[in-house]
Short mmCIF file of C-alpha atoms and ligand atoms in Angstrom, two decimals:
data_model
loop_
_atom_site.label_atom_id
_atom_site.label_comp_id
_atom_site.label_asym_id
_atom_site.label_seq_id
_atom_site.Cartn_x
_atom_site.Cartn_y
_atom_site.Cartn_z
CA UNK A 1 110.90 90.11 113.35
CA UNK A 2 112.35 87.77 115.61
CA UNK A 3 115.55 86.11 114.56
CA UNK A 4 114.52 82.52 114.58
CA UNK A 5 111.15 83.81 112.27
CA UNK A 6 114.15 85.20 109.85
CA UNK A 7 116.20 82.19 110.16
CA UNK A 8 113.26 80.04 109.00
CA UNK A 9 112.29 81.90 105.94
CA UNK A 10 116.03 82.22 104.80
CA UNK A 11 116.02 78.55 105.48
CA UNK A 12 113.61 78.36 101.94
CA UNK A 13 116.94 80.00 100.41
CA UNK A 14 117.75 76.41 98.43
CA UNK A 15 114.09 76.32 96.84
CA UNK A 16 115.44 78.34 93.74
CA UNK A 17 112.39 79.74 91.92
CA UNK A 18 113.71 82.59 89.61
CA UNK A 19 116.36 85.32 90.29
CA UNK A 20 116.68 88.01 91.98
CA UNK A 21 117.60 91.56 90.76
CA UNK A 22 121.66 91.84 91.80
CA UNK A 23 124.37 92.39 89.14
CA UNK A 24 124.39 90.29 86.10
CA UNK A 25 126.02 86.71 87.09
CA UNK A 26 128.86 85.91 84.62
CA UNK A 27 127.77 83.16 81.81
CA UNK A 28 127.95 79.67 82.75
CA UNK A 29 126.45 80.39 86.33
CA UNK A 30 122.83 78.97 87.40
CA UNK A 31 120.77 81.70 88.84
CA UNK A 32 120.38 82.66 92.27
CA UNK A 33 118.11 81.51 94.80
CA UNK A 34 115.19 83.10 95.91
CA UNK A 35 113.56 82.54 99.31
CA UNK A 36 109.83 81.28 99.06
CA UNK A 37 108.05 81.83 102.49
CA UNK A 38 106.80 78.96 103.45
CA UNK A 39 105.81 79.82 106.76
CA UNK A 40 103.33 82.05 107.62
CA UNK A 41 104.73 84.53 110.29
CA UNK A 42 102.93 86.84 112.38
CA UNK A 43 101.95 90.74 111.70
CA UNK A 44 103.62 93.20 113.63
CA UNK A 45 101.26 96.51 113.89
CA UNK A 46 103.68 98.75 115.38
CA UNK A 47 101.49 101.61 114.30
CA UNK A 48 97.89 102.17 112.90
CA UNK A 49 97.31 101.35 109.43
CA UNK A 50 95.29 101.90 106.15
CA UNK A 51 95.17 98.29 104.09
CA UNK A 52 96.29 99.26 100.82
CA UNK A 53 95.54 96.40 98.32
CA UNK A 54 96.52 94.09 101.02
CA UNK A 55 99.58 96.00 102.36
CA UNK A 56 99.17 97.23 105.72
CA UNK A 57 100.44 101.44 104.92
CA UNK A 58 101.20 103.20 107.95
CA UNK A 59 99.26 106.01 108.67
CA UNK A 60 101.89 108.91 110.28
CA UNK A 61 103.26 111.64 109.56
CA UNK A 62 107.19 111.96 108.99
CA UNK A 63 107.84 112.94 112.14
CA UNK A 64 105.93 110.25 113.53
CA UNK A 65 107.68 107.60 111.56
CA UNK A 66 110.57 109.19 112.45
CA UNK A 67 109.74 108.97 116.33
CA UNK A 68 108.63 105.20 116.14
CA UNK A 69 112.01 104.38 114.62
CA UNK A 70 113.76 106.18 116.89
CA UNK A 71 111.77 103.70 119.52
CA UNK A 72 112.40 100.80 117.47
CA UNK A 73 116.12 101.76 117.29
CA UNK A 74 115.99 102.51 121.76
CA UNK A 75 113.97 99.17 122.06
CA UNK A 76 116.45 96.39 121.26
CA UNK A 77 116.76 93.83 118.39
CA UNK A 78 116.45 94.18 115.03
CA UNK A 79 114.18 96.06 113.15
CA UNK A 80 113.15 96.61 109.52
CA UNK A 81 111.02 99.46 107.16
CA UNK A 82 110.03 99.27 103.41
CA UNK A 83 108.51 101.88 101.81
CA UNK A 84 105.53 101.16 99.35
CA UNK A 85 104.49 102.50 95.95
CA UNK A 86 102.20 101.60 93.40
CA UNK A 87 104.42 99.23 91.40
CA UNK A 88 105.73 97.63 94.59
CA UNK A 89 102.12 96.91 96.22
CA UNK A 90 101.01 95.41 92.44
CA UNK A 91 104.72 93.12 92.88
CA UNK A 92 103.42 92.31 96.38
CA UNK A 93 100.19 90.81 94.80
CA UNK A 94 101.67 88.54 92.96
CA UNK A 95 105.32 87.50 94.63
CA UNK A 96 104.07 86.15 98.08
CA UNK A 97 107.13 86.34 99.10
CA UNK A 98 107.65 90.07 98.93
CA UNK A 99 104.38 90.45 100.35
CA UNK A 100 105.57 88.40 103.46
CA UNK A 101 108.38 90.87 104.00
CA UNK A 102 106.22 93.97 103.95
CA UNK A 103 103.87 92.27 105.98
CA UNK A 104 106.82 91.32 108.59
CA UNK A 105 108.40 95.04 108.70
CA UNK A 106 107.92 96.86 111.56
CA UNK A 107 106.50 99.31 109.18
CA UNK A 108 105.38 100.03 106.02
CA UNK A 109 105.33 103.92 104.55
CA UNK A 110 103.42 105.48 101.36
CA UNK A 111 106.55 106.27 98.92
CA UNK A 112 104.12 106.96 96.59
CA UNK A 113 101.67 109.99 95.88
CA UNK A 114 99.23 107.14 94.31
CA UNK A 115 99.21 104.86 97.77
CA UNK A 116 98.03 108.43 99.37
CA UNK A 117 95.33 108.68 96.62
CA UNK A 118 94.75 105.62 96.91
CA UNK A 119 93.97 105.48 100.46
CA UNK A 120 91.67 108.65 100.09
CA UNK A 121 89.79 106.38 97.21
CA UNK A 122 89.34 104.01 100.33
CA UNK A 123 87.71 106.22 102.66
CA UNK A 124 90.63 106.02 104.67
CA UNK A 125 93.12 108.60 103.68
CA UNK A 126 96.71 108.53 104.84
CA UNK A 127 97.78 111.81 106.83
CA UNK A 128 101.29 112.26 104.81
CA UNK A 129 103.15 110.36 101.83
CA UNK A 130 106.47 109.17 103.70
CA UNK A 131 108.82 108.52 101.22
CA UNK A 132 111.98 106.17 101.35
CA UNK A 133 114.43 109.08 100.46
CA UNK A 134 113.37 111.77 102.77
CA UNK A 135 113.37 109.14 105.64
CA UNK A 136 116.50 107.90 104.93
CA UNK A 137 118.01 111.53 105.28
CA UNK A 138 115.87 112.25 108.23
CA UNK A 139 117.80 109.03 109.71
CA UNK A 140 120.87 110.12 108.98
CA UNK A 141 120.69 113.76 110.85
CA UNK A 142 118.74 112.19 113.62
CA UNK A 143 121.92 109.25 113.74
CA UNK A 144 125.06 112.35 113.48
CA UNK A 145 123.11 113.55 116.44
CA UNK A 146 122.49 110.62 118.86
CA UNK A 147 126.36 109.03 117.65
CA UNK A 148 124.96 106.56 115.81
CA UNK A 149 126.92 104.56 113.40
CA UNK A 150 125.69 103.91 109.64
CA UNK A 151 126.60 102.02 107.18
CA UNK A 152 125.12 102.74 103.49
CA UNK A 153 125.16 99.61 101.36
CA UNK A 154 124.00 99.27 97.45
CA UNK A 155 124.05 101.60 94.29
CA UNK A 156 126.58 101.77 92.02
CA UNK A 157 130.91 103.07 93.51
CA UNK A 158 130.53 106.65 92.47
CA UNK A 159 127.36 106.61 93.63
CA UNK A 160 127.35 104.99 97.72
CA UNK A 161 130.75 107.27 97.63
CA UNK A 162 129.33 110.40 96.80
CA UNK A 163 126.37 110.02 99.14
CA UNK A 164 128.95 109.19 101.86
CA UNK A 165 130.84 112.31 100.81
CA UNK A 166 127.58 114.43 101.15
CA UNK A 167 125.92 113.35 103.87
CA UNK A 168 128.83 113.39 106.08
CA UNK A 169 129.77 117.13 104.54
CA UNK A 170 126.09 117.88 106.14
CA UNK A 171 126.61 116.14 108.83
CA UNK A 172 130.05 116.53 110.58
CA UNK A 173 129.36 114.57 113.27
CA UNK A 174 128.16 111.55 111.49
CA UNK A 175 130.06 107.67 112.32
CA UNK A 176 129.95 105.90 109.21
CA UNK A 177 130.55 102.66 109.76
CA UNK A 178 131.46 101.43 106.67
CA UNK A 179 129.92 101.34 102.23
CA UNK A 180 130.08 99.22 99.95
CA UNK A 181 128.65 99.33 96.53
CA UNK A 182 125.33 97.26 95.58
CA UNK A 183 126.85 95.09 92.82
CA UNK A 184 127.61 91.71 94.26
CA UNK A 185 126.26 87.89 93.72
CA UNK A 186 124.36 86.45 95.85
CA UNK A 187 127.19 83.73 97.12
CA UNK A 188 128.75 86.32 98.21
CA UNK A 189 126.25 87.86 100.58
CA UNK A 190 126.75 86.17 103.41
CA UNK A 191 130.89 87.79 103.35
CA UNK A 192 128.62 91.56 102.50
CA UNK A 193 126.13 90.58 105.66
CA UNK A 194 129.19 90.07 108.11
CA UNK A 195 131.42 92.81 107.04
CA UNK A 196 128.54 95.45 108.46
CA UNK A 197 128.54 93.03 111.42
CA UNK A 198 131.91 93.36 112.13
CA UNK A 199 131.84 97.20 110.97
CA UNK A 200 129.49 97.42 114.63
CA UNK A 201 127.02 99.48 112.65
CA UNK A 202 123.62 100.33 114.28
CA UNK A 203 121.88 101.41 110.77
CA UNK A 204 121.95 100.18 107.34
CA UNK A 205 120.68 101.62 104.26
CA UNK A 206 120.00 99.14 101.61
CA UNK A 207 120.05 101.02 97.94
CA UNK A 208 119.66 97.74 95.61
CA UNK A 209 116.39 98.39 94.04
CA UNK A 210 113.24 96.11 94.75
CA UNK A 211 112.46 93.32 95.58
CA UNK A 212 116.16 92.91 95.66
CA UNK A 213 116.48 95.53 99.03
CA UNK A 214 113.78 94.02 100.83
CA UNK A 215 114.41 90.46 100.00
CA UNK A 216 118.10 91.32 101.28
CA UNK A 217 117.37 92.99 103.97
CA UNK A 218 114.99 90.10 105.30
CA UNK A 219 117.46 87.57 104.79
CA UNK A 220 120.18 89.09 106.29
CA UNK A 221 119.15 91.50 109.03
CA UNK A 222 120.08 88.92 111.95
CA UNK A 223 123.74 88.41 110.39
CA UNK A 224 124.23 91.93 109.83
CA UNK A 225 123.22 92.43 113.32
CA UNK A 226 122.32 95.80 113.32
CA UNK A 227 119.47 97.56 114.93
CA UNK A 228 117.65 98.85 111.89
CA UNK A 229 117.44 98.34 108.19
CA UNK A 230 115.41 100.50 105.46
CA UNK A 231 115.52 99.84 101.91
CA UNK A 232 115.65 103.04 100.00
CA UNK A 233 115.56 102.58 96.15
CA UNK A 234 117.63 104.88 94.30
CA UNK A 235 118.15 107.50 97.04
CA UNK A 236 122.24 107.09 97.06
CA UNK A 237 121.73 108.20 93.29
CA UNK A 238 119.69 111.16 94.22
CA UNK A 239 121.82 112.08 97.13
CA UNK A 240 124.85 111.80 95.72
CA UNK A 241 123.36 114.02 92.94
CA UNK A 242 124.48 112.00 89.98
CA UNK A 243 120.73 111.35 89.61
CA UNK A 244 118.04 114.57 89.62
CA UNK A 245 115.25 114.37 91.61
CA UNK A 246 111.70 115.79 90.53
CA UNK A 247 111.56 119.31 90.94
CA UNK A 248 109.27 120.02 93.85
CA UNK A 249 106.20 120.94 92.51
CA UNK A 250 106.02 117.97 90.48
CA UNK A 251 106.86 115.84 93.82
CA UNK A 252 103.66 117.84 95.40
CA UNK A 253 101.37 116.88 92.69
CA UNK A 254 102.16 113.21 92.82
CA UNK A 255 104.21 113.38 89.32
CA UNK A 256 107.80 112.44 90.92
CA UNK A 257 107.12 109.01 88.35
CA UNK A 258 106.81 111.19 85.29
CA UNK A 259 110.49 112.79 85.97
CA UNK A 260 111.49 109.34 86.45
CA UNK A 261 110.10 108.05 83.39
CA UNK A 262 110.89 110.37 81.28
CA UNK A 263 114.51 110.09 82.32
CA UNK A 264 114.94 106.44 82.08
CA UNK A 265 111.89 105.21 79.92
CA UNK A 266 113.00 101.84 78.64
CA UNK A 267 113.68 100.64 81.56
CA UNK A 268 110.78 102.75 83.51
CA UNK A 269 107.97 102.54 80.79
CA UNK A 270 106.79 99.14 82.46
CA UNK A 271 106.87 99.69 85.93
CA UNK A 272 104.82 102.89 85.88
CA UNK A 273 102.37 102.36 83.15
CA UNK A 274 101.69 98.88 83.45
CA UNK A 275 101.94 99.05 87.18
CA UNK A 276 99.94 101.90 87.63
CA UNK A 277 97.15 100.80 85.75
CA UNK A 278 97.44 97.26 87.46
CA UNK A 279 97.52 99.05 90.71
CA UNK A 280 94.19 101.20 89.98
CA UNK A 281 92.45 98.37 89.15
CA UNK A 282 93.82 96.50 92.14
CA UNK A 283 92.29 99.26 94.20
CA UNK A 284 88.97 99.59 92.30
CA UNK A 285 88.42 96.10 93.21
CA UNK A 286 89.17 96.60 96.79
CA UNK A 287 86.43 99.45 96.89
CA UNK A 288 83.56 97.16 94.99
CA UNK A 289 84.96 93.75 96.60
CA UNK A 290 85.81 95.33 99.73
CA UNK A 291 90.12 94.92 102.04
CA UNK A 292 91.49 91.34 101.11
CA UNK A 293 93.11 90.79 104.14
CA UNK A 294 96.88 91.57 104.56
N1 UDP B 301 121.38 98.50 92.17
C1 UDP B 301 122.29 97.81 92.95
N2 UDP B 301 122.56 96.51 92.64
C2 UDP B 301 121.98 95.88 91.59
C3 UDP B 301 121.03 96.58 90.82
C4 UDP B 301 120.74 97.90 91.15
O1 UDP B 301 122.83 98.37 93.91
O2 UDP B 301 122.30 94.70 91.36
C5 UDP B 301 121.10 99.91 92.51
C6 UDP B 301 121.18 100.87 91.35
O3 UDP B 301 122.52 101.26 91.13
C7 UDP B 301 120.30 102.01 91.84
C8 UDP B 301 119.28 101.28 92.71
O4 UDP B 301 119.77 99.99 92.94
O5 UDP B 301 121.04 102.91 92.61
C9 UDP B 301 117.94 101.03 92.02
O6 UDP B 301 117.27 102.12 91.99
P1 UDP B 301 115.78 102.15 91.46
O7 UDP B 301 115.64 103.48 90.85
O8 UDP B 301 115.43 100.97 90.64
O9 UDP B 301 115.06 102.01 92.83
P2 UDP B 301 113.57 102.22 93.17
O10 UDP B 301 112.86 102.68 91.95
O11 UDP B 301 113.17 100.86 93.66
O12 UDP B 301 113.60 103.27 94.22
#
């Protein structure tokens, strides 16, 4: 995205419509702002696609991803990837906003085995699920080796600091360029945005949850100024192993939300039963109704 296209949708930043997902603001504050996209901005089809209840899903493999941000990364400017699942596409559908952004990445992946069922459903079936995690670890090896710098930003202290630890244990030749934990409000973004600009960093990982990642990283890839931005969810949690992931056969059959939801249902239970059912029948209509268009 080009940085005048980001400048004008952060411009929306005073139309407050609800807030955002960052830490709790203390009483007696108004909520924060979110950015309503008022400007339609142009799709960027860096690589073939399956339209996925109106979200344009790449279809590569994990290498392949891998390879096109490694071009994205060579090519100049600043560049952007969200990963999609089920309860993200559904959120899409109905905050236009958030749809904008994954619309405006340079690439959208399936994080979820239901956006590769999904896409089978459709008649048009993704090659590999590409989740958020594994291509955020990818990153990293592929960054130790080229000497690129990386800075992780969101989760919770223990958590950014013990996927620092880790990573750069596995990676001894890794340049981090600087951390910083996920809980801050949104007036003070813009000081978050230009300490990883001044930290020169080339990559940023963006653990804050979502929409609050990808709204972030939208607004403040051009300050940050670094070359590439992916929002990765929980990952720092997983990575820094004070959250388990799924054991690997249930991550093969698609059942990496069950783990999940089992682990944290009160705050889960919504997201994945509500949002999966909302998301089947978001895709049943697509195959009767035929693609809305992204
Ligand atoms: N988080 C954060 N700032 C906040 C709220 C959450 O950095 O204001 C972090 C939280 O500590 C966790 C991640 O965001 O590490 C959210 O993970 P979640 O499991 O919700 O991500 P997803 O399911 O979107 O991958």
């Amino acid at each position: 995205m080009s940085k005048a296209a980001e400048e004008q949708r952060c411009r929306g930043a005073e139309e407050i419509e609800s807030s955002i997902a960052f830490a709790p603001l203390p009483p007696g504050t108004s909520a924060p702002p979110l950015y309503r996209s008022s400007v339609p901005l142009p799709i960027c089809p860096s690589a073939p696609a399956v339209n996925v209840a109106g979200v344009p899903v790449a279809n590569l493999t994990e290498d392949e991803a891998l390879a096109l941000v490694d071009k994205l990364i060579t090519q100049g400017g600043s560049h952007y990837v969200a990963v999609v699942n089920a309860a993200k596409i559904v959120a899409a559908n109905r905050d236009e906003r958030l749809k904008q952004i994954l619309l405006d990445a340079d690439l959208v992946t399936a994080d979820g085995m239901s956006v590769v069922w999904a896409s089978r459903v459709l008649g048009q079936p993704l090659k590999q699920r590409v989740t958020g995690i594994d291509l955020f670890q990818r990153l990293v090896e592929h960054a130790a080796r080229r000497g690129l710098s990386v800075y992780f930003l969101g989760a919770r202290e223990e958590s950014v600091r013990g996927t620092v630890a880790r990573l750069t244990a596995r990676n001894p030749d890794l340049r981090v360029a600087g951390y910083r934990n996920g809980y801050f409000t949104p007036s003070e973004s813009d000081a978050v945005a230009d300490a990883i600009k001044q930290s020169s960093a080339d990559l940023l990982f963006v653990a804050m949850g979502s929409p609050a990642q990808e709204n972030w990283i939208a607004c403040n890839l051009a300050r940050a100024g670094v070359r590439f931005a992916l929002g990765v969810g929980g990952s720092f949690d997983h990575v820094s192993g004070l959250a388990r992931r799924a054991p690997k056969w249930m991550q093969r059959l698609g059942l990496e939300w069950l783990h999940r939801l089992i682990r944290e249902p009160t705050r889960l239970w919504r997201r994945y039963l509500v949002g999966n059912l909302a998301f089947m029948w978001l895709v049943a209509k697509q195959v009767v109704l035929g693609p809305r268009q992204p």
